Coordinates of C-alpha atoms in Angstrom, one line a residue:
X242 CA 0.0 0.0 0.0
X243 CA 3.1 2.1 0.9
X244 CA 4.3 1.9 -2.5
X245 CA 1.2 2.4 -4.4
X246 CA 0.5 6.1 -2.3
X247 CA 4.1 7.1 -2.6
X248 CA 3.9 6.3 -6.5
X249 CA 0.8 8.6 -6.8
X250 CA 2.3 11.1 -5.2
X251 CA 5.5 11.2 -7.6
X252 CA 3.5 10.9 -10.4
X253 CA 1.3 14.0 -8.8
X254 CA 4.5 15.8 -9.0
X255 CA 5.5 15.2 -12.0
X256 CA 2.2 16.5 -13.4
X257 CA 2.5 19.8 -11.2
X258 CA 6.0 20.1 -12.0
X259 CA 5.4 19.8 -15.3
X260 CA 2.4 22.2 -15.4
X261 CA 4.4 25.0 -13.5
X262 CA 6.7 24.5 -16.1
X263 CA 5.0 24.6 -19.2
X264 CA 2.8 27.7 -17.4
X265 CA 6.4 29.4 -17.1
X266 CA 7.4 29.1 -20.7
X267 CA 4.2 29.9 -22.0
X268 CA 4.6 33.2 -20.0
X269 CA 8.1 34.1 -21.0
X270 CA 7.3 33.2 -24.1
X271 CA 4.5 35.9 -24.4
X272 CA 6.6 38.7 -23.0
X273 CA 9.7 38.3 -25.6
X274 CA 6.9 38.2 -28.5
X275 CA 5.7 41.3 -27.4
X276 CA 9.2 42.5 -27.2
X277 CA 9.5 41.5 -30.8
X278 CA 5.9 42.9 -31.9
X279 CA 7.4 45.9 -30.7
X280 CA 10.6 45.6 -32.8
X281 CA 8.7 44.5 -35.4
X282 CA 6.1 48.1 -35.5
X283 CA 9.5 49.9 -35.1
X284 CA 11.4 48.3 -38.3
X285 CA 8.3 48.3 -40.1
X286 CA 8.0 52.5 -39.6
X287 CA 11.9 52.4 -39.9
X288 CA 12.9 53.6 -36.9
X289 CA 16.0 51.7 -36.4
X290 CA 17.0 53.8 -33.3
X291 CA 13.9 52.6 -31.0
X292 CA 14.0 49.2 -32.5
X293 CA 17.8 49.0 -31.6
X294 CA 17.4 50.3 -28.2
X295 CA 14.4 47.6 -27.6
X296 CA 16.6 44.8 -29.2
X297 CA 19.0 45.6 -26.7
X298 CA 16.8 45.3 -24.1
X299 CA 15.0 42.2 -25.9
X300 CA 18.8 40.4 -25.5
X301 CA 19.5 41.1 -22.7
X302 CA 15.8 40.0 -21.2
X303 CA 16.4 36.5 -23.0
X304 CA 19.6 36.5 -21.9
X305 CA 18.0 36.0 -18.0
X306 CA 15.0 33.8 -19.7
X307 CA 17.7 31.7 -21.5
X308 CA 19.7 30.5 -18.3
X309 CA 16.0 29.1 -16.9
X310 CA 15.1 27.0 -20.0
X311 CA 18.7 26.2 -20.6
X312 CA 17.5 23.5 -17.3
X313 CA 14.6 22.5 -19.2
X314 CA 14.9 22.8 -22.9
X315 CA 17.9 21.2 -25.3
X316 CA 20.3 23.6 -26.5
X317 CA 19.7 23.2 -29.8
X318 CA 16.1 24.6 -29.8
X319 CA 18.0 28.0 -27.4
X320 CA 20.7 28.0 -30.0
X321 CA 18.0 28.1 -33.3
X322 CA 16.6 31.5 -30.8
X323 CA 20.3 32.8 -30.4
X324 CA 21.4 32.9 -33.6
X325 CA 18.1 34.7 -34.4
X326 CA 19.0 37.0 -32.0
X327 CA 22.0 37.9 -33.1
X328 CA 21.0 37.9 -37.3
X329 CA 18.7 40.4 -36.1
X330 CA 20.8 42.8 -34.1
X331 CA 23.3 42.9 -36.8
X332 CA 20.5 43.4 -39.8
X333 CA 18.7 46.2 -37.5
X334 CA 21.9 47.7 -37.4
X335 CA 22.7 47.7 -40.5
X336 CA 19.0 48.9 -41.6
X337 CA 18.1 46.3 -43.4
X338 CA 14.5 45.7 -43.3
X339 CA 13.3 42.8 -44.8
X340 CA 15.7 40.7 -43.2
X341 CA 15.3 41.9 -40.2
X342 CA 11.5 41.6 -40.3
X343 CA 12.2 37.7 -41.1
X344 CA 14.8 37.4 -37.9
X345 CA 11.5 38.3 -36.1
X346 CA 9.4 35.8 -37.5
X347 CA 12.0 33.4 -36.8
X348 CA 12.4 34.4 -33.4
X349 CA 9.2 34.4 -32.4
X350 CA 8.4 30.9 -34.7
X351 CA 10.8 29.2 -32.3
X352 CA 9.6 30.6 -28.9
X353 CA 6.2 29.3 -30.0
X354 CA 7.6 26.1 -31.1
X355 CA 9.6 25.3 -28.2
X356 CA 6.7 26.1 -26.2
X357 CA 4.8 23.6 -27.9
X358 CA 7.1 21.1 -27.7
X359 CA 7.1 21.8 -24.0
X360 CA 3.2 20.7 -23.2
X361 CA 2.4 18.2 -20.6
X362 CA 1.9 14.9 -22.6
X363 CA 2.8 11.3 -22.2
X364 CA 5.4 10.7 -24.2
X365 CA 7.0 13.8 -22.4
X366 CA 6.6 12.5 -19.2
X367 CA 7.9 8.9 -20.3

């Protein structure tokens, strides 16, 4: 009986773990896609200045974000984000608009994809 109770109660925290979790991501994720709506209004009117100054900011938010899902998340799907990151720094800096606008897509593609990928399901769990 001891066994079966003390099973239940890791496989209750695994679910709640896992919830928190996913909650977390889905949250992070939301704030740096607003970050990059943001960017993306201020490339789109061409103001590079702003949209620098908020890519700054932008970096150096995922740069906290990154060193929580770096626990949780492979570093090949933070990497596919990073190198984003850093093709669009250097095209907004450069003032190149269409590229930069497709460094945002990308970005925010992958945050929504990783936090997909991150959804409480069975064969995560397993």
């Amino acid at each position: 009986m001891k066994q079966i109770i003390t099973m239940i109660i890791c496989i209750a925290i695994i679910v709640v773990g896992g919830i928190c979790e996913y909650k977390y991501f889905e949250k992070s994720s939301i704030f740096l896609s607003s970050d990059m709506d943001y960017i993306e209004n201020a490339i789109k009117n061409e103001n590079y200045e702003l949209a620098n100054k908020q890519i700054e900011q932008t970096y150096n938010s995922w740069e906290n974000t990154k060193t929580i899902w770096n626990i949780f998340i492979s570093n090949e799907e933070i990497d596919y984000i990073d190198n984003a990151m850093a093709e669009l720094k250097k095209y907004s800096e450069y003032e190149e608009q269409e590229e930069s606008l497709v460094a945002v897509e990308k970005i925010k593609s992958n945050l929504q994809h990783t936090v997909k990928r991150q959804k409480l399901r069975i064969d995560n769990i397993l």
